[in-house]
Amino acid sequence: MRISVIGAGYVGLTTAACLAQIGHDVFCGESDEKKLSTLQACVMPIFEPHLQRIVKNACSAERLRFGSTEQAIGWGDAIFICVGTPPLANGDADLSALEAVARMIAKQASGYRLVVEKSTVPVQTGAQLRKHLSVHSTNGLKYDVASNPEFLREGSSIEDFLHPDRIVIGVDSPRPEKILREIYQPIVDQRFDCPVHTSCPRHSRPTFLVVETASAELIKHASNSFLAMKISFINMVANLCEAVGADVTEVATGMGLDPRIGPAFLRPGIGFGGFCFPKDVQAFIRIAEKSGCDFSLLREVEKINQDRIGRFIEKLRGEVWVMRGKKIAVWGLAFKPNTDDVRFAPSIALIRALLDEGATVSAYDPQATEKSKLVLPNISYCENPYEAAEGSDAVLIVTEWEQFRDMDWRRLKSIMARPLILDGRNMLESKQVTSCGFRYVSIGRDLVLPPQNGLSANEVHYRSAALQKSWSDSSVVSLD
Ligand code: UGA
C-alpha cells in the first residue's frame, strides 16, 4: 500500500522505516529542511539501533523516500501523522504542528484518505481532527480519521514496532479498520523479513485491538502514566528501604513474582525522564482536570520523581561533605541506555545542581555527548569513563549503559582522588566494587539513619523541591 508518514522524529522515522520493511511503499515528509537533506543522504539525525541500515536498504529498494510535507500528502492512501506534541508551559500538549498538517491535508488532498493520528495526543483530538478536515477541505476530500497510538521505547523502537505485544486502533467505521488491518497484517502474522534478528525467533502474534477513537487515545496516556506510577512507587519503596534497612531489589523481586504486579518497571533509581513519561503524565493530569476529574494520584507520581535528584545529591553530600571545589564524574547523560536523547534526562537537572553548588563536572556518555553540549555547555566531556573519573572525588552512575557494568575497577581506583561510586541505577553489585576498595552507595539498598549531615528529612525534602524548577527546564532540545 502507498503510505505517507509526516514527521521524521523518533516515531515517524521508525514507523516509515518499518512500514517499508514489511513491504509498503512509503513516503516520509519532513518540514525541517536541514533534517530532510540529512535524511535524503541516508544519515540518521538520531541514534536508534538498526534504523540506519533499514532506512538505507528501503531507500535503495525504492520502498522509502523522503521529501516535503506537501509531497508526502500527495503520496499515500493512508497518512500517518507523527509530528511532535511538546508540552506547553501549563502541561497541555501543544497541538499546533498537528493542526497545521491537518489543514494542509484538507487543502491539498483529494479523493479518499485515511488520516491516522500516531503522535501522542489528548483524548478527543481525533474528533477535533475530523472537524478540522471537514471545515478546511477544498478539493472534495473524503476521509476517515483513526487513532493508532505507538508504544515504542527509544533504544528498541524497531524491535517494538515489528514484534509488538499489541496493536491498538481507534476507529468509528469499518473502512479505516479494514485499511489498518491490511497495513499491519504482516506484523500480526509475524510474516516479514526481520532486520533485527539473524534467525528470527518465533514471536507470538500481537493482539490487534479495535476500539473507539477516544479509547485508543486514552490507552496511550493511561499506559505511560501507569508505568510512571510503577516507577515512582518503587522509588518510594526504596526510600522506605533506606530508612528501615531493607533491600529494595529483594522487595521488587518479591513483588514482581505476583503476576498481577509483574517484575517490569520496578527498577528504582534517580527517576524517569525522556520526552514521553514526564510530558505524558503532565498532559494526562491536565486532560483529567479539564474533564472535571481530580487525578492527584499522578501529581504525587510527578512529585516523587522530581524529588529523586535532590535525594541523590543528598547522598553525595553525605559522602563528600562540602561540594564546592569537588570534581564529580558523571557516567551517562542520556535519559536511558541505547539512545542519545537527553530531553528531560535526570542527568541535566543533576549536573545543573552540582554546578550550582560549586562542583566541577566531567561527563562521559557513549552516544549523548553532542546533544548534551547544547544544554550543558559548561562541563568537560570525555572520551571514555576513565578519562571522566581521573582525579575525581566521586563517580556518579546516571545512565545504566552496559559498558559501566564491566570496568577495570582497580584501574579506576588508581586514577580517582577518592574511591567512591554512587550508583543512581543500581546497576552494580556492591561486592563487585567494595572488594576492590571502593565505597559504594546505591538506591534503596543502604540504611540511612536520619538525621544525616545535620539535615532533617524535611530539609532534604525542601532541597529537592528547589531542584524542581531546574528539572522542568531540562528539555530545551526538540527532536521531534
Ligand atoms: C516510553 C514507553 O515505555 C513506551 O511504551 C512509549 O511508547 C514511549 O514512552 C512513548 O510514549 O513514546 P521511553 O520513553 O522510550 O518509552 O522509555 P522507557 O524505557 O519506558 O523508560 C522511561 C524512563 O523510565 C527512563 O528514564 C528509564 O530510565 C526510567 N525507568 C524505567 C526507571 O527508572 N525504572 C524502571 O523500572 C523502568
Coordinates of C-alpha atoms and ligand atoms in Angstrom, one line a residue:
M1 CA 0.0 0.0 0.0
R2 CA 1.1 3.6 -0.6
I3 CA 1.6 5.2 2.8
S4 CA 2.7 8.6 3.9
V5 CA 4.3 9.4 7.2
I6 CA 4.5 13.0 8.3
G7 CA 7.2 14.0 10.7
A8 CA 10.7 12.3 10.8
G9 CA 11.2 12.3 14.6
Y10 CA 11.7 9.1 16.6
V11 CA 8.2 7.9 16.0
G12 CA 7.9 8.9 12.3
L13 CA 11.3 7.6 11.3
T14 CA 10.7 4.2 12.9
T15 CA 7.2 4.0 11.5
A16 CA 8.3 4.9 8.0
A17 CA 11.3 2.5 8.1
C18 CA 9.3 -0.4 9.5
L19 CA 6.3 0.0 7.2
A20 CA 8.7 0.0 4.3
Q21 CA 10.5 -3.1 5.7
I22 CA 7.2 -5.0 5.8
G23 CA 6.6 -4.3 2.2
H24 CA 4.7 -1.0 1.9
D25 CA 5.6 1.9 -0.4
V26 CA 6.4 4.7 2.0
F27 CA 6.9 8.5 1.6
C28 CA 8.2 10.3 4.7
G29 CA 7.6 14.0 4.8
E30 CA 9.7 16.4 7.0
S31 CA 9.4 20.2 7.2
D32 CA 12.8 20.9 8.7
E33 CA 15.0 21.3 5.6
K34 CA 18.3 20.6 7.3
K35 CA 16.9 17.4 8.7
L36 CA 15.4 16.5 5.4
S37 CA 18.7 16.8 3.5
T38 CA 20.4 14.7 6.1
L39 CA 17.8 12.0 5.7
Q40 CA 18.0 12.2 1.9
A41 CA 21.7 11.5 2.3
C42 CA 20.7 8.4 4.4
V43 CA 22.3 9.9 7.6
M44 CA 20.1 9.4 10.7
P45 CA 19.5 12.5 12.9
I46 CA 19.1 10.2 15.9
F47 CA 20.8 7.2 17.3
E48 CA 18.5 4.2 17.2
P49 CA 19.8 0.6 16.8
H50 CA 19.1 -0.9 13.3
L51 CA 17.4 2.3 12.0
Q52 CA 20.2 3.4 9.6
R53 CA 20.6 0.0 8.0
I54 CA 16.8 -0.4 7.5
V55 CA 16.4 3.1 6.0
K56 CA 19.3 2.6 3.7
N57 CA 18.0 -0.7 2.4
A58 CA 14.5 0.5 2.0
C59 CA 15.7 3.6 0.1
S60 CA 17.9 1.5 -2.2
A61 CA 14.9 -0.8 -2.9
E62 CA 12.8 2.3 -3.6
R63 CA 10.3 1.4 -0.9
L64 CA 11.1 4.5 1.1
R65 CA 11.8 8.1 0.1
F66 CA 12.0 11.4 2.0
G67 CA 10.6 14.8 0.9
S68 CA 8.5 17.7 1.9
T69 CA 5.2 17.5 3.8
E70 CA 3.3 18.6 0.7
Q71 CA 4.9 15.8 -1.4
A72 CA 4.0 13.3 1.4
I73 CA 0.4 14.4 1.5
G74 CA 0.2 13.8 -2.3
W75 CA 1.5 10.3 -1.9
G76 CA -0.4 7.9 0.4
D77 CA -3.8 6.4 0.7
A78 CA -3.1 6.4 4.4
I79 CA -1.4 9.3 6.1
F80 CA 0.3 8.7 9.5
I81 CA 0.7 12.0 11.4
C82 CA 3.8 11.7 13.6
V83 CA 4.6 15.3 14.3
G84 CA 5.8 16.5 17.8
T85 CA 3.3 17.3 20.5
P86 CA 5.6 19.0 23.0
P87 CA 4.4 20.3 26.4
L88 CA 3.2 23.9 26.8
A89 CA 4.0 25.8 30.0
N90 CA 0.7 24.7 31.6
G91 CA 1.3 21.0 30.9
D92 CA -1.1 20.8 27.9
A93 CA 0.2 19.2 24.7
D94 CA 1.0 21.7 22.0
L95 CA -1.0 20.5 19.0
S96 CA -0.1 23.4 16.7
A97 CA 2.1 21.2 14.4
L98 CA -0.7 18.6 14.2
E99 CA -3.3 21.2 13.4
A100 CA -1.0 22.7 10.6
V101 CA -0.6 19.3 9.0
A102 CA -4.4 18.6 9.2
R103 CA -5.0 22.0 7.5
M104 CA -2.5 21.1 4.7
I105 CA -4.2 17.7 4.1
A106 CA -7.6 19.4 4.0
K107 CA -6.5 22.0 1.5
Q108 CA -4.3 19.8 -0.8
A109 CA -5.6 16.2 -0.7
S110 CA -8.4 15.0 -2.9
G111 CA -10.2 11.6 -3.2
Y112 CA -10.2 9.3 -0.2
R113 CA -7.6 9.4 2.6
L114 CA -7.2 7.6 5.9
V115 CA -5.7 10.1 8.3
V116 CA -4.0 8.3 11.2
E117 CA -3.0 10.0 14.4
K118 CA 0.1 8.3 15.7
S119 CA 1.6 11.2 17.7
T120 CA 0.6 11.0 21.4
V121 CA -2.4 13.3 21.7
P122 CA -5.0 14.2 24.3
V123 CA -8.3 12.3 24.1
Q124 CA -10.8 13.8 21.7
T125 CA -8.0 15.0 19.3
G126 CA -9.5 12.6 16.7
A127 CA -12.8 14.3 17.0
Q128 CA -11.1 17.7 16.5
L129 CA -9.2 16.4 13.5
R130 CA -12.4 15.2 11.8
K131 CA -14.0 18.6 12.4
H132 CA -10.9 20.5 11.1
L133 CA -10.6 18.4 8.0
S134 CA -14.2 19.0 7.1
V135 CA -14.1 22.7 7.8
H136 CA -10.9 23.3 5.6
S137 CA -11.4 20.8 2.9
T138 CA -11.3 22.5 -0.6
N139 CA -10.8 19.6 -3.0
G140 CA -13.8 17.4 -2.1
L141 CA -11.6 15.3 0.1
K142 CA -13.3 12.2 1.5
Y143 CA -11.6 10.9 4.7
D144 CA -11.6 8.8 7.8
V145 CA -9.7 9.6 10.9
A146 CA -8.2 6.8 13.1
S147 CA -6.1 6.7 16.2
N148 CA -3.2 4.3 16.2
P149 CA -1.0 5.0 19.3
E150 CA 2.6 3.9 19.4
F151 CA 4.2 2.0 22.3
L152 CA 7.7 2.3 21.0
R153 CA 10.6 2.6 23.5
E154 CA 13.6 4.6 22.4
G155 CA 16.6 2.3 22.0
S156 CA 14.4 -0.6 20.9
S157 CA 11.8 1.1 18.8
I158 CA 12.4 -1.1 15.7
E159 CA 12.0 -4.3 17.6
D160 CA 8.9 -2.9 19.4
F161 CA 7.4 -1.9 16.1
L162 CA 8.0 -5.3 14.4
H163 CA 7.4 -7.5 17.4
P164 CA 4.7 -5.7 19.5
D165 CA 2.5 -7.1 22.2
R166 CA -0.4 -5.2 20.9
I167 CA -1.6 -3.0 18.0
V168 CA -4.3 -0.6 19.1
I169 CA -6.5 1.1 16.6
G170 CA -9.3 3.6 17.3
V171 CA -11.9 3.8 14.6
D172 CA -15.5 4.9 14.1
S173 CA -16.4 2.8 11.0
P174 CA -15.4 -0.4 9.2
R175 CA -13.4 1.2 6.3
P176 CA -10.5 2.5 8.4
E177 CA -10.4 -0.8 10.4
K178 CA -10.1 -2.7 7.1
I179 CA -7.2 -0.5 5.8
L180 CA -5.3 -0.6 9.1
R181 CA -5.7 -4.4 9.3
E182 CA -4.2 -4.7 5.8
I183 CA -1.3 -2.4 6.7
Y184 CA -0.5 -4.3 9.9
Q185 CA -1.3 -7.9 8.6
P186 CA 2.4 -8.8 8.1
I187 CA 3.1 -7.9 11.7
V188 CA 0.0 -9.6 13.0
D189 CA 1.1 -12.8 11.2
Q190 CA 4.8 -12.1 12.1
R191 CA 5.5 -12.7 8.4
F192 CA 8.2 -10.4 7.1
D193 CA 11.9 -10.3 6.6
C194 CA 13.2 -9.4 10.1
P195 CA 16.1 -6.9 10.0
V196 CA 16.8 -7.3 13.8
H197 CA 17.3 -11.0 14.3
T198 CA 19.5 -13.1 12.1
S199 CA 17.3 -16.2 12.6
C200 CA 14.2 -14.5 13.9
P201 CA 12.8 -16.4 16.9
R202 CA 9.1 -17.3 16.6
H203 CA 7.3 -14.3 18.1
S204 CA 3.7 -14.7 19.2
R205 CA 1.0 -12.9 17.2
P206 CA 0.3 -9.5 18.7
T207 CA -3.3 -8.7 19.8
F208 CA -5.0 -6.4 17.3
L209 CA -7.3 -4.4 19.4
V210 CA -10.0 -2.3 17.8
V211 CA -11.7 0.3 20.0
E212 CA -13.4 3.7 19.8
T213 CA -11.1 6.6 18.8
A214 CA -11.3 8.2 22.2
S215 CA -10.5 4.9 24.0
A216 CA -7.4 4.4 21.8
E217 CA -6.2 7.9 22.7
L218 CA -6.7 7.3 26.4
I219 CA -4.9 3.9 26.2
K220 CA -1.7 5.6 25.3
H221 CA -1.7 8.2 28.1
A222 CA -3.1 5.8 30.6
S223 CA -0.3 3.3 29.8
N224 CA 2.5 5.7 30.1
S225 CA 1.1 7.2 33.3
F226 CA 0.7 3.8 34.8
L227 CA 4.3 2.8 34.0
A228 CA 5.5 6.1 35.5
M229 CA 3.4 5.4 38.6
K230 CA 5.1 2.0 39.0
I231 CA 8.5 3.7 38.9
S232 CA 7.5 6.3 41.4
F233 CA 6.0 3.6 43.6
I234 CA 9.2 1.5 43.7
N235 CA 11.2 4.7 44.3
M236 CA 9.2 5.4 47.4
V237 CA 9.6 1.8 48.5
A238 CA 13.4 2.4 48.0
N239 CA 13.2 5.4 50.4
L240 CA 11.5 3.3 52.9
C241 CA 14.1 0.5 52.5
E242 CA 16.8 3.0 53.2
A243 CA 15.0 4.1 56.3
V244 CA 14.4 0.7 57.8
G245 CA 17.4 -1.3 56.4
A246 CA 15.7 -3.4 53.8
D247 CA 16.9 -4.1 50.3
V248 CA 14.6 -2.7 47.5
T249 CA 15.9 -5.3 45.0
E250 CA 14.7 -8.1 47.2
V251 CA 11.4 -6.3 47.7
A252 CA 10.9 -5.6 44.0
T253 CA 11.7 -9.3 43.2
G254 CA 9.2 -10.5 45.7
M255 CA 6.5 -8.1 44.4
G256 CA 7.2 -8.9 40.8
L257 CA 6.6 -12.6 41.3
D258 CA 2.9 -11.8 41.6
P259 CA 1.7 -12.0 38.0
R260 CA -0.8 -9.3 38.8
I261 CA 2.1 -6.9 39.5
G262 CA 4.9 -8.3 37.3
P263 CA 8.6 -7.5 37.5
A264 CA 8.8 -4.8 34.8
F265 CA 9.3 -1.1 35.7
L266 CA 10.2 -1.8 39.3
R267 CA 13.8 -0.7 39.0
P268 CA 14.4 2.1 41.4
G269 CA 16.8 4.9 40.5
I270 CA 17.2 8.7 40.1
G271 CA 13.8 8.9 38.3
F272 CA 12.2 8.6 35.0
G273 CA 13.0 11.0 32.2
G274 CA 12.8 11.3 28.4
F275 CA 10.3 13.0 26.1
C276 CA 7.4 10.7 27.0
F277 CA 6.8 10.0 30.6
P278 CA 7.3 13.5 32.1
K279 CA 5.2 15.2 29.5
D280 CA 2.6 12.5 29.2
V281 CA 2.0 12.4 33.0
Q282 CA 1.6 16.1 32.9
A283 CA -0.7 16.1 29.9
F284 CA -2.8 13.3 31.5
I285 CA -3.3 15.3 34.7
R286 CA -4.4 18.3 32.5
I287 CA -6.8 16.2 30.5
A288 CA -8.4 14.8 33.6
E289 CA -8.5 18.3 35.2
K290 CA -10.3 19.7 32.2
S291 CA -12.8 16.8 32.3
G292 CA -13.6 17.5 35.9
C293 CA -11.6 14.5 37.3
D294 CA -9.0 15.2 40.0
F295 CA -6.1 12.8 39.2
S296 CA -4.0 14.0 42.1
L297 CA -2.5 10.5 42.3
L298 CA -0.4 11.4 39.2
R299 CA 0.7 14.7 40.8
E300 CA 2.2 12.6 43.5
V301 CA 3.9 10.4 40.9
E302 CA 5.5 13.6 39.4
K303 CA 6.5 15.0 42.8
I304 CA 8.2 11.7 43.8
N305 CA 10.1 11.7 40.5
Q306 CA 11.2 15.3 41.0
D307 CA 12.5 14.5 44.5
R308 CA 14.8 11.8 43.2
I309 CA 17.6 14.1 42.2
G310 CA 17.6 16.0 45.5
R311 CA 17.8 12.8 47.4
F312 CA 20.7 11.6 45.2
I313 CA 22.6 14.8 45.8
E314 CA 21.9 14.4 49.5
K315 CA 23.6 11.0 49.4
L316 CA 26.6 12.6 47.6
R317 CA 26.8 15.4 50.1
G318 CA 26.7 12.8 52.9
E319 CA 29.8 11.3 51.4
V320 CA 31.9 14.2 50.2
W321 CA 30.7 16.8 52.7
V322 CA 31.4 20.1 51.1
M323 CA 30.5 20.2 47.4
R324 CA 32.4 23.4 46.4
G325 CA 35.6 22.6 44.6
K326 CA 35.0 18.9 44.3
K327 CA 35.4 17.2 40.9
I328 CA 32.5 14.9 40.2
A329 CA 32.5 12.4 37.3
V330 CA 29.1 11.7 35.7
W331 CA 28.8 8.4 33.8
G332 CA 25.8 8.6 31.5
L333 CA 23.9 11.6 30.2
A334 CA 21.1 10.0 28.0
F335 CA 17.8 9.6 29.8
K336 CA 18.3 5.8 29.5
P337 CA 20.7 3.5 27.7
N338 CA 20.8 2.9 23.9
T339 CA 19.7 6.3 23.0
D340 CA 21.3 9.7 22.5
D341 CA 18.2 11.5 23.8
V342 CA 18.8 13.9 26.7
R343 CA 15.4 15.6 26.8
F344 CA 14.1 15.6 30.4
A345 CA 17.1 13.4 31.3
P346 CA 17.7 13.3 35.0
S347 CA 21.4 14.0 34.2
I348 CA 20.6 17.5 33.3
A349 CA 18.9 18.6 36.5
L350 CA 21.5 16.7 38.5
I351 CA 24.5 18.3 36.7
R352 CA 23.0 21.8 37.0
A353 CA 22.5 21.3 40.7
L354 CA 26.1 20.1 41.1
L355 CA 27.4 23.2 39.2
D356 CA 25.2 25.5 41.3
E357 CA 26.9 24.1 44.4
G358 CA 30.3 24.8 43.0
A359 CA 31.4 21.4 42.0
T360 CA 33.1 20.8 38.6
V361 CA 31.7 18.0 36.4
S362 CA 33.4 15.8 33.9
A363 CA 31.0 13.6 32.0
Y364 CA 31.0 10.6 29.7
D365 CA 28.3 9.1 27.6
P366 CA 28.8 6.7 24.7
Q367 CA 26.1 8.4 22.5
A368 CA 24.6 11.6 24.0
T369 CA 27.6 13.9 24.2
E370 CA 26.8 16.1 21.2
K371 CA 23.1 16.6 22.3
S372 CA 24.2 17.3 25.9
K373 CA 26.6 20.0 24.8
L374 CA 23.6 22.0 23.5
V375 CA 22.0 22.1 27.0
L376 CA 25.1 21.8 29.2
P377 CA 27.9 23.8 27.6
N378 CA 29.9 24.3 30.8
I379 CA 31.1 20.9 31.7
S380 CA 34.0 18.8 30.4
Y381 CA 33.1 16.0 28.0
C382 CA 35.4 13.0 28.0
E383 CA 36.2 10.2 25.5
N384 CA 35.8 7.4 28.0
P385 CA 34.7 6.7 31.5
Y386 CA 38.2 6.5 32.9
E387 CA 39.1 10.0 31.5
A388 CA 36.0 11.4 33.2
A389 CA 36.9 9.7 36.5
E390 CA 40.5 10.9 36.5
G391 CA 41.2 12.9 39.7
S392 CA 37.5 12.9 40.7
D393 CA 36.1 12.7 44.2
A394 CA 33.2 10.5 43.1
V395 CA 31.8 8.7 40.1
L396 CA 28.0 9.0 39.7
I397 CA 26.4 6.4 37.5
V398 CA 23.4 8.2 36.0
T399 CA 22.6 6.0 32.9
E400 CA 22.9 2.3 33.0
W401 CA 25.0 1.8 29.8
E402 CA 26.1 -1.9 29.7
Q403 CA 29.8 -0.9 29.5
F404 CA 29.7 0.5 33.0
R405 CA 29.0 -3.0 34.4
D406 CA 32.3 -4.3 33.4
M407 CA 35.0 -1.8 34.2
D408 CA 38.6 -2.3 35.3
W409 CA 37.8 -1.4 38.9
R410 CA 41.4 -1.5 40.1
R411 CA 42.5 0.9 37.3
L412 CA 39.6 3.2 38.2
K413 CA 40.5 3.2 41.8
S414 CA 44.1 4.1 41.0
I415 CA 43.1 7.2 39.0
M416 CA 40.4 8.7 41.3
A417 CA 41.1 11.2 44.0
R418 CA 38.9 9.1 46.2
P419 CA 37.4 5.7 45.5
L420 CA 33.7 6.5 45.7
I421 CA 30.9 5.3 43.5
L422 CA 27.2 6.4 43.7
D423 CA 25.1 4.2 41.6
G424 CA 21.9 6.0 40.6
R425 CA 20.6 3.0 38.7
N426 CA 21.6 0.1 41.0
M427 CA 23.4 -1.5 38.1
L428 CA 26.4 -2.8 40.1
E429 CA 26.6 -5.4 42.8
S430 CA 28.1 -4.0 45.9
K431 CA 30.6 -6.8 46.4
Q432 CA 32.0 -6.3 42.9
V433 CA 33.4 -2.9 43.7
T434 CA 33.8 -2.9 47.5
S435 CA 36.1 -5.9 47.1
C436 CA 38.3 -3.5 45.0
G437 CA 38.4 -0.9 47.8
F438 CA 35.5 1.3 46.7
R439 CA 32.9 2.9 48.9
Y440 CA 29.7 2.1 47.1
V441 CA 26.4 3.8 47.6
S442 CA 23.2 2.8 45.7
I443 CA 19.5 3.3 45.9
G444 CA 17.3 1.6 48.5
R445 CA 20.0 -0.8 49.5
D446 CA 21.8 1.3 52.1
L447 CA 20.5 2.0 55.5
V448 CA 20.2 5.8 56.0
L449 CA 19.7 6.8 59.6
P450 CA 18.3 10.3 59.9
P451 CA 19.4 13.0 60.7
Q452 CA 22.4 12.9 58.3
N453 CA 24.9 15.7 58.0
G454 CA 22.8 17.7 60.3
L455 CA 19.9 17.7 57.8
S456 CA 16.5 16.6 58.9
A457 CA 14.2 14.6 56.5
N458 CA 12.2 17.8 56.0
E459 CA 15.3 19.8 54.9
V460 CA 16.2 17.0 52.5
H461 CA 12.7 17.4 51.0
Y462 CA 13.0 21.2 50.9
R463 CA 16.2 21.0 48.9
S464 CA 14.6 18.5 46.5
A465 CA 11.8 21.0 45.9
A466 CA 14.3 23.7 45.0
L467 CA 15.5 21.4 42.2
Q468 CA 12.1 21.1 40.6
K469 CA 12.4 24.2 38.5
S470 CA 15.8 23.1 37.1
W471 CA 14.1 19.8 36.3
S472 CA 11.2 21.2 34.4
D473 CA 13.6 23.4 32.4
S474 CA 15.7 20.5 31.4
S475 CA 14.3 19.9 28.0
V476 CA 15.3 22.5 25.5
V477 CA 16.3 20.5 22.5
S478 CA 13.3 19.4 20.5
L479 CA 14.0 16.4 18.3
D480 CA 10.5 15.5 17.1
Ligands
UGA1 C1 8.0 5.1 27.0 C2 7.1 3.8 27.0 O1 7.8 2.7 27.6 C3 6.8 3.4 25.6 O2 5.9 2.3 25.6 C4 6.1 4.6 24.9 O3 5.7 4.3 23.5 C5 7.0 5.8 24.9 O4 7.4 6.1 26.2 C6 6.3 6.9 24.2 O5 5.4 7.5 24.8 O6 6.6 7.2 23.0 P1 10.6 5.5 26.6 O7 10.4 6.9 27.0 O8 11.5 5.3 25.3 O9 9.3 4.7 26.3 O10 11.4 4.9 27.8 P2 11.2 3.7 28.9 O11 12.0 2.6 28.5 O12 9.7 3.5 29.1 O13 11.8 4.5 30.1 C7 11.4 5.7 30.6 C8 12.1 6.2 31.8 O14 11.8 5.4 32.9 C9 13.6 6.2 31.7 O15 14.2 7.3 32.2 C10 14.0 4.9 32.5 O16 15.3 5.0 33.0 C11 13.0 5.0 33.6 N1 12.7 3.7 34.2 C12 12.2 2.7 33.5 C13 13.0 3.5 35.6 O17 13.5 4.5 36.3 N2 12.7 2.3 36.2 C14 12.2 1.3 35.5 O18 11.9 0.2 36.1 C15 11.9 1.5 34.1

